[in-house]
Amino acid sequence: MDSSANATSPIPFWLAGRPATGDAELEVTNSHDGRVVGVYSVPTAEQVEQAVAAADAVRKQAAALPIHVRADALSHVARRLAERAEEIAQLISGENGKPIFWARGEVNRAISTFRFAAEEARRFSGAVQRLDTEPAAQGRIAYVSRVPHGPVLAITPFNFPLNLVAHKVAPAIAVGAPFIVKPAPATPLSALVLGEILAETNLPEGMFSVLPVPNDQAGTLVEDPRLPVVSFTGSGPVGYALMDQVPRKHVTLELGGNGAAIVLADADLDWAAARAALFSNYQAGQSCISVQRVIVEESVLAPFTEKLLAAVDALVTGDPSDEKTQVGPLVSVAAAERVEQWVKEAVEGGARVLAGGTRDGAAVAPTVLADVPADAKLACEEVFGPVMIIQPVASVDEAFAAVNDSKYGLQAGIFTRNLDIAFRANRELEVGGVVIGDVPSFRADQMPYGGVKQSGVGREGVLSAMNDFTYEKVMVITGVTL
């Protein structure tokens, strides 16, 4: 696909490994300047059925693929992403509004995700277990392998339109599971490029489809019994509605958070302020693990706040195509208006704006607030915008209690030099990941990633997702002399 495709040349989707077009088209526009980035074709209901039937038909062949075929396909994708890195980064920036600096980082992460999957595929072997630990099982051994549940429905969000697709596609290929990707309607172009690269591999026809259907048509895919695995990344209400819709399916959910960064008195305040400022506002705050709450020990509140506001003020905002821009627009004007309204509600409840608080089209200025009421949306929901609040606390106990006083539990960061406190944080914080010495926004693509409470079910990270997409199967061999 030429990412410069225009309105007279709709971008095809991928149906059972082949390009196809439907009878409708939708535009993708850039939230910064309103330009049309691409026009893509939308599958018909009949074409969606063809894709599901193809995935179901190839499930046994896919599960039986030799490891080297899976690994070679994954390595090919990593290599081609690297060769087309700048083109794809420009596409991500165009469709998402993400500054080109961060878009390039996303491409590099996707390359790593496919590379890690190629490596894990080669290690994904069965295990042998001796059973003669009891007299009744003498002469028996067990061979334990992992088998795909079947075709995977991957529903992906707009904020990382390439790498969060990679985190579902790469593990599926690694375990031999067919898959159908339903990308976010606002940002499907990166997934369609990925489909083009997948079509260059030796994967069997029918193993993959990329179907940019509208959200209100996703229910048909979710309910289809031929897609036994649903892997969803997005908002909590939508994710849990999907789980309720198909309670007998294997559903994994990567949902939201309201990421907390604890700054204790022994922290390097310059480092903590710089990291909190940047990672509250990177991706325009549109990350589940962006810094939303900064919980600061009162003894360092004044100097830390001064450093934080200086760091926020130094951030470069503006045109996402500018190499120097660190903070770009949100994905849409509607998204920015919602964030603006949440800030307004907090201020009406008594909050003070220390920085930002303004909106220009789809862009919200990096915003810092203090004295935010505990029941304000900014304190207890996921803002998904470039906004953070400062919460002073008197002690470590109070800091940990503040983190846990949330219905979310994705990741938390803690700035401290005290090793005992670090291990205590790992024991006590009710989150899926604890980052010591940095913000909650750190994620390595090979590590287990996911949350507790209302932040989701299951784990991503290549090997973790491979385990989620498969089940253990035991073969007992009898009459073996050991």
Coordinates of C-alpha atoms in Angstrom, one line a residue, residues 154-434:
A154 CA -8.1 -9.0 17.9
I155 CA -9.9 -5.7 18.6
T156 CA -7.4 -2.9 18.8
P157 CA -7.4 0.8 19.9
F158 CA -6.4 4.1 18.2
N159 CA -3.6 5.2 20.5
F160 CA -0.9 2.7 19.3
P161 CA -2.3 1.7 15.9
L162 CA 0.6 -0.4 14.9
N163 CA 2.3 -1.8 18.1
L164 CA -0.9 -2.8 19.9
V165 CA -1.9 -4.7 16.8
A166 CA 1.5 -6.3 16.8
H167 CA 0.9 -7.4 20.4
K168 CA -2.0 -9.6 19.2
V169 CA -0.9 -10.6 15.8
A170 CA 2.7 -11.7 16.6
P171 CA 1.7 -14.1 19.5
A172 CA -1.1 -15.6 17.3
I173 CA 1.3 -16.4 14.6
A174 CA 3.9 -17.7 17.1
V175 CA 1.4 -20.3 18.4
G176 CA -0.2 -21.1 15.1
A177 CA -3.6 -19.4 15.6
P178 CA -5.5 -17.8 12.7
F179 CA -6.6 -14.2 13.5
I180 CA -8.9 -11.4 12.4
V181 CA -7.9 -7.9 13.3
K182 CA -10.6 -5.3 13.8
P183 CA -8.6 -2.0 14.0
A184 CA -10.0 1.3 15.5
P185 CA -12.1 3.0 12.8
A186 CA -10.2 6.3 13.4
T187 CA -6.7 4.7 12.8
P188 CA -6.9 1.6 10.6
L189 CA -4.2 2.5 8.1
S190 CA -1.2 1.1 10.0
A191 CA -3.0 -2.2 10.5
L192 CA -3.7 -2.3 6.7
V193 CA 0.0 -1.8 6.0
L194 CA 0.8 -4.6 8.4
G195 CA -1.7 -6.8 6.4
E196 CA 0.3 -6.0 3.3
I197 CA 3.5 -7.2 4.9
L198 CA 1.8 -10.3 6.2
A199 CA 0.7 -11.1 2.7
E200 CA 4.4 -11.3 1.7
T201 CA 4.9 -14.3 4.1
N202 CA 4.4 -18.0 3.6
L203 CA 1.5 -18.2 6.0
P204 CA -1.4 -20.2 4.7
E205 CA -4.2 -18.4 2.9
G206 CA -7.0 -17.7 5.3
M207 CA -4.8 -17.4 8.3
F208 CA -5.3 -13.6 8.6
S209 CA -7.7 -10.9 7.8
V210 CA -7.7 -7.2 8.6
L211 CA -11.3 -5.9 8.6
P212 CA -11.8 -2.2 9.3
V213 CA -15.5 -2.5 10.2
P214 CA -17.3 0.2 12.2
N215 CA -17.5 -0.4 15.9
D216 CA -21.3 -1.0 15.8
Q217 CA -20.7 -4.0 13.6
A218 CA -18.1 -5.6 15.8
G219 CA -20.7 -7.5 17.7
T220 CA -21.2 -10.0 14.9
L221 CA -17.5 -11.0 15.1
V222 CA -17.5 -11.1 18.9
E223 CA -20.5 -13.5 19.0
D224 CA -19.3 -15.8 16.3
P225 CA -18.5 -19.2 17.8
R226 CA -15.8 -19.8 15.2
L227 CA -13.7 -17.2 16.9
P228 CA -13.2 -18.7 20.4
V229 CA -10.6 -16.1 21.6
V230 CA -11.4 -12.4 21.9
S231 CA -8.4 -10.2 22.7
F232 CA -9.6 -6.6 23.3
T233 CA -7.6 -3.4 24.1
G234 CA -9.7 -0.3 24.8
S235 CA -12.0 1.2 27.4
G236 CA -13.4 -0.6 30.4
P237 CA -17.1 -0.2 29.7
V238 CA -16.7 -1.6 26.1
G239 CA -14.4 -4.4 27.2
Y240 CA -16.6 -5.7 30.0
A241 CA -19.7 -5.4 27.8
L242 CA -17.9 -7.7 25.3
M243 CA -17.0 -10.2 28.1
D244 CA -20.6 -10.2 29.3
Q245 CA -21.7 -10.7 25.7
V246 CA -19.7 -14.0 25.4
P247 CA -19.2 -15.4 28.9
R248 CA -18.1 -18.8 27.5
K249 CA -15.4 -17.5 25.3
H250 CA -11.8 -17.0 26.2
V251 CA -11.7 -13.2 26.6
T252 CA -8.6 -11.1 27.4
L253 CA -9.0 -7.5 28.3
E254 CA -6.3 -4.7 28.4
L255 CA -8.2 -1.8 29.7
G256 CA -7.7 1.6 31.3
G257 CA -5.9 3.0 34.3
N258 CA -5.3 6.3 36.1
G259 CA -1.5 5.9 36.5
A260 CA 0.0 7.0 39.7
A261 CA 3.6 8.1 40.2
I262 CA 4.8 8.3 43.9
V263 CA 7.5 10.8 44.7
L264 CA 9.1 10.2 48.1
A265 CA 11.4 12.5 50.0
D266 CA 14.5 10.6 49.1
A267 CA 13.8 10.8 45.3
D268 CA 15.9 12.6 42.7
L269 CA 13.4 15.4 42.3
D270 CA 14.8 16.7 39.0
W271 CA 14.6 13.2 37.4
A272 CA 11.1 12.6 38.9
A273 CA 9.8 16.0 37.7
A274 CA 11.2 15.6 34.2
R275 CA 9.8 12.1 33.8
A276 CA 6.4 12.9 35.2
A277 CA 6.1 16.0 32.9
L278 CA 7.0 14.1 29.8
F279 CA 5.0 11.0 30.4
S280 CA 1.9 12.7 31.5
N281 CA 1.9 14.4 28.1
Y282 CA 3.5 11.9 25.7
Q283 CA 0.9 10.6 23.1
A284 CA -1.1 13.6 24.3
G285 CA -1.8 11.6 27.4
Q286 CA -3.6 9.0 25.3
S287 CA -1.9 6.0 27.0
C288 CA -3.3 3.7 29.7
I289 CA -0.1 4.1 31.7
S290 CA 0.4 7.8 31.3
V291 CA 1.0 9.8 34.5
Q292 CA -2.3 11.0 35.8
R293 CA -1.8 11.2 39.5
V294 CA 1.5 12.5 41.1
I295 CA 1.5 11.5 44.8
V296 CA 4.2 13.6 46.6
E297 CA 5.5 13.5 50.1
E298 CA 4.6 16.8 51.7
S299 CA 8.2 17.5 52.8
V300 CA 9.3 17.9 49.1
L301 CA 6.0 19.1 47.7
A302 CA 7.1 22.7 47.2
P303 CA 10.4 22.1 45.5
F304 CA 9.0 19.2 43.4
T305 CA 6.1 21.2 42.2
E306 CA 8.4 24.0 41.1
K307 CA 10.5 21.6 39.2
L308 CA 7.5 19.9 37.7
L309 CA 5.9 23.1 36.4
A310 CA 9.2 24.2 34.9
A311 CA 9.5 20.8 33.1
V312 CA 5.9 21.0 31.8
D313 CA 6.5 24.6 30.6
A314 CA 9.6 23.4 28.7
L315 CA 7.7 20.8 26.7
V316 CA 7.4 21.5 22.9
T317 CA 3.8 21.4 21.7
G318 CA 2.4 21.9 18.3
D319 CA 2.5 20.4 14.8
P320 CA 3.1 16.6 15.1
S321 CA 5.1 16.6 11.9
D322 CA 7.7 18.9 13.5
E323 CA 10.8 16.9 14.6
K324 CA 10.9 18.9 17.9
T325 CA 7.3 18.5 18.9
Q326 CA 6.8 16.4 22.1
V327 CA 3.1 17.0 22.6
G328 CA 0.6 16.9 19.8
P329 CA -3.2 16.9 19.5
L330 CA -5.6 14.3 20.7
V331 CA -7.1 12.0 18.2
S332 CA -10.1 14.2 17.7
V333 CA -11.8 17.5 18.6
A334 CA -14.5 15.5 20.5
A335 CA -11.8 13.8 22.6
A336 CA -10.2 17.2 23.4
E337 CA -13.6 18.7 24.4
R338 CA -14.2 15.9 26.8
V339 CA -10.9 16.5 28.5
E340 CA -11.6 20.2 28.7
Q341 CA -14.9 19.5 30.3
W342 CA -13.3 17.2 32.9
V343 CA -10.9 20.0 33.8
K344 CA -13.7 22.5 34.0
E345 CA -15.7 20.2 36.4
A346 CA -12.7 19.8 38.7
V347 CA -12.1 23.6 38.8
E348 CA -15.8 24.1 39.6
G349 CA -15.3 21.7 42.5
G350 CA -12.4 23.6 44.0
A351 CA -9.3 22.5 42.0
R352 CA -6.6 25.0 41.1
V353 CA -5.0 25.0 37.6
L354 CA -1.2 25.3 38.0
A355 CA -0.5 25.0 34.2
G356 CA -2.4 24.7 31.0
G357 CA -6.1 24.0 31.2
T358 CA -6.8 25.4 27.7
R359 CA -7.9 23.8 24.4
D360 CA -7.3 24.8 20.8
G361 CA -9.2 22.5 18.4
A362 CA -8.0 18.9 19.1
A363 CA -5.0 20.1 21.2
V364 CA -5.1 20.5 25.0
A365 CA -2.3 22.3 26.6
P366 CA -0.2 20.2 29.1
T367 CA -2.2 20.7 32.3
V368 CA -1.4 20.4 36.0
L369 CA -3.9 20.8 38.8
A370 CA -3.8 20.8 42.6
D371 CA -6.6 20.4 45.2
V372 CA -8.6 18.2 42.9
P373 CA -11.7 16.8 44.8
A374 CA -11.5 13.0 45.4
D375 CA -14.7 12.4 43.6
A376 CA -13.8 14.4 40.5
K377 CA -13.4 12.4 37.2
L378 CA -9.8 13.6 37.0
A379 CA -9.0 11.8 40.3
C380 CA -10.9 8.6 39.9
E381 CA -11.4 7.9 36.1
E382 CA -9.0 7.7 33.2
V383 CA -8.6 11.1 31.6
F384 CA -6.8 9.9 28.5
G385 CA -5.5 13.3 27.9
P386 CA -2.5 15.5 28.8
V387 CA -3.6 16.2 32.4
M388 CA -2.1 15.4 35.7
I389 CA -3.0 16.1 39.3
I390 CA -0.8 16.6 42.3
Q391 CA -1.8 14.9 45.5
P392 CA 0.3 15.6 48.7
V393 CA 0.6 12.8 51.3
A394 CA 2.2 12.7 54.8
S395 CA 3.9 9.3 54.6
V396 CA 4.7 6.2 52.6
D397 CA 1.7 4.5 54.1
E398 CA -0.6 7.3 52.9
A399 CA 1.0 7.3 49.5
F400 CA 0.4 3.5 49.0
A401 CA -3.1 3.9 50.2
A402 CA -3.7 6.7 47.7
V403 CA -2.5 4.4 44.8
N404 CA -4.7 1.6 45.9
D405 CA -7.8 3.9 46.4
S406 CA -8.8 3.4 42.8
K407 CA -10.9 1.0 40.9
Y408 CA -8.0 0.6 38.4
G409 CA -4.8 -1.2 38.9
L410 CA -2.6 -1.2 35.8
Q411 CA 0.9 0.1 36.7
A412 CA 2.4 2.5 39.3
G413 CA 5.8 4.2 39.5
I414 CA 7.6 5.1 42.6
F415 CA 10.6 7.4 42.9
T416 CA 12.7 6.3 45.8
R417 CA 16.3 5.2 46.6
N418 CA 15.2 2.9 49.4
L419 CA 15.3 -0.8 48.5
D420 CA 13.1 -1.9 51.4
I421 CA 10.4 0.6 50.3
A422 CA 10.8 -0.7 46.7
F423 CA 10.0 -4.3 47.7
R424 CA 7.3 -3.1 50.0
A425 CA 5.7 -1.3 47.1
N426 CA 5.8 -4.5 45.1
R427 CA 4.1 -6.4 47.9
E428 CA 1.4 -3.8 48.7
L429 CA 0.4 -1.9 45.6
E430 CA -2.6 -3.4 43.9
V431 CA -1.4 -3.1 40.3
G432 CA -0.1 -5.4 37.6
G433 CA 3.3 -3.7 37.4
V434 CA 5.4 -1.6 39.8

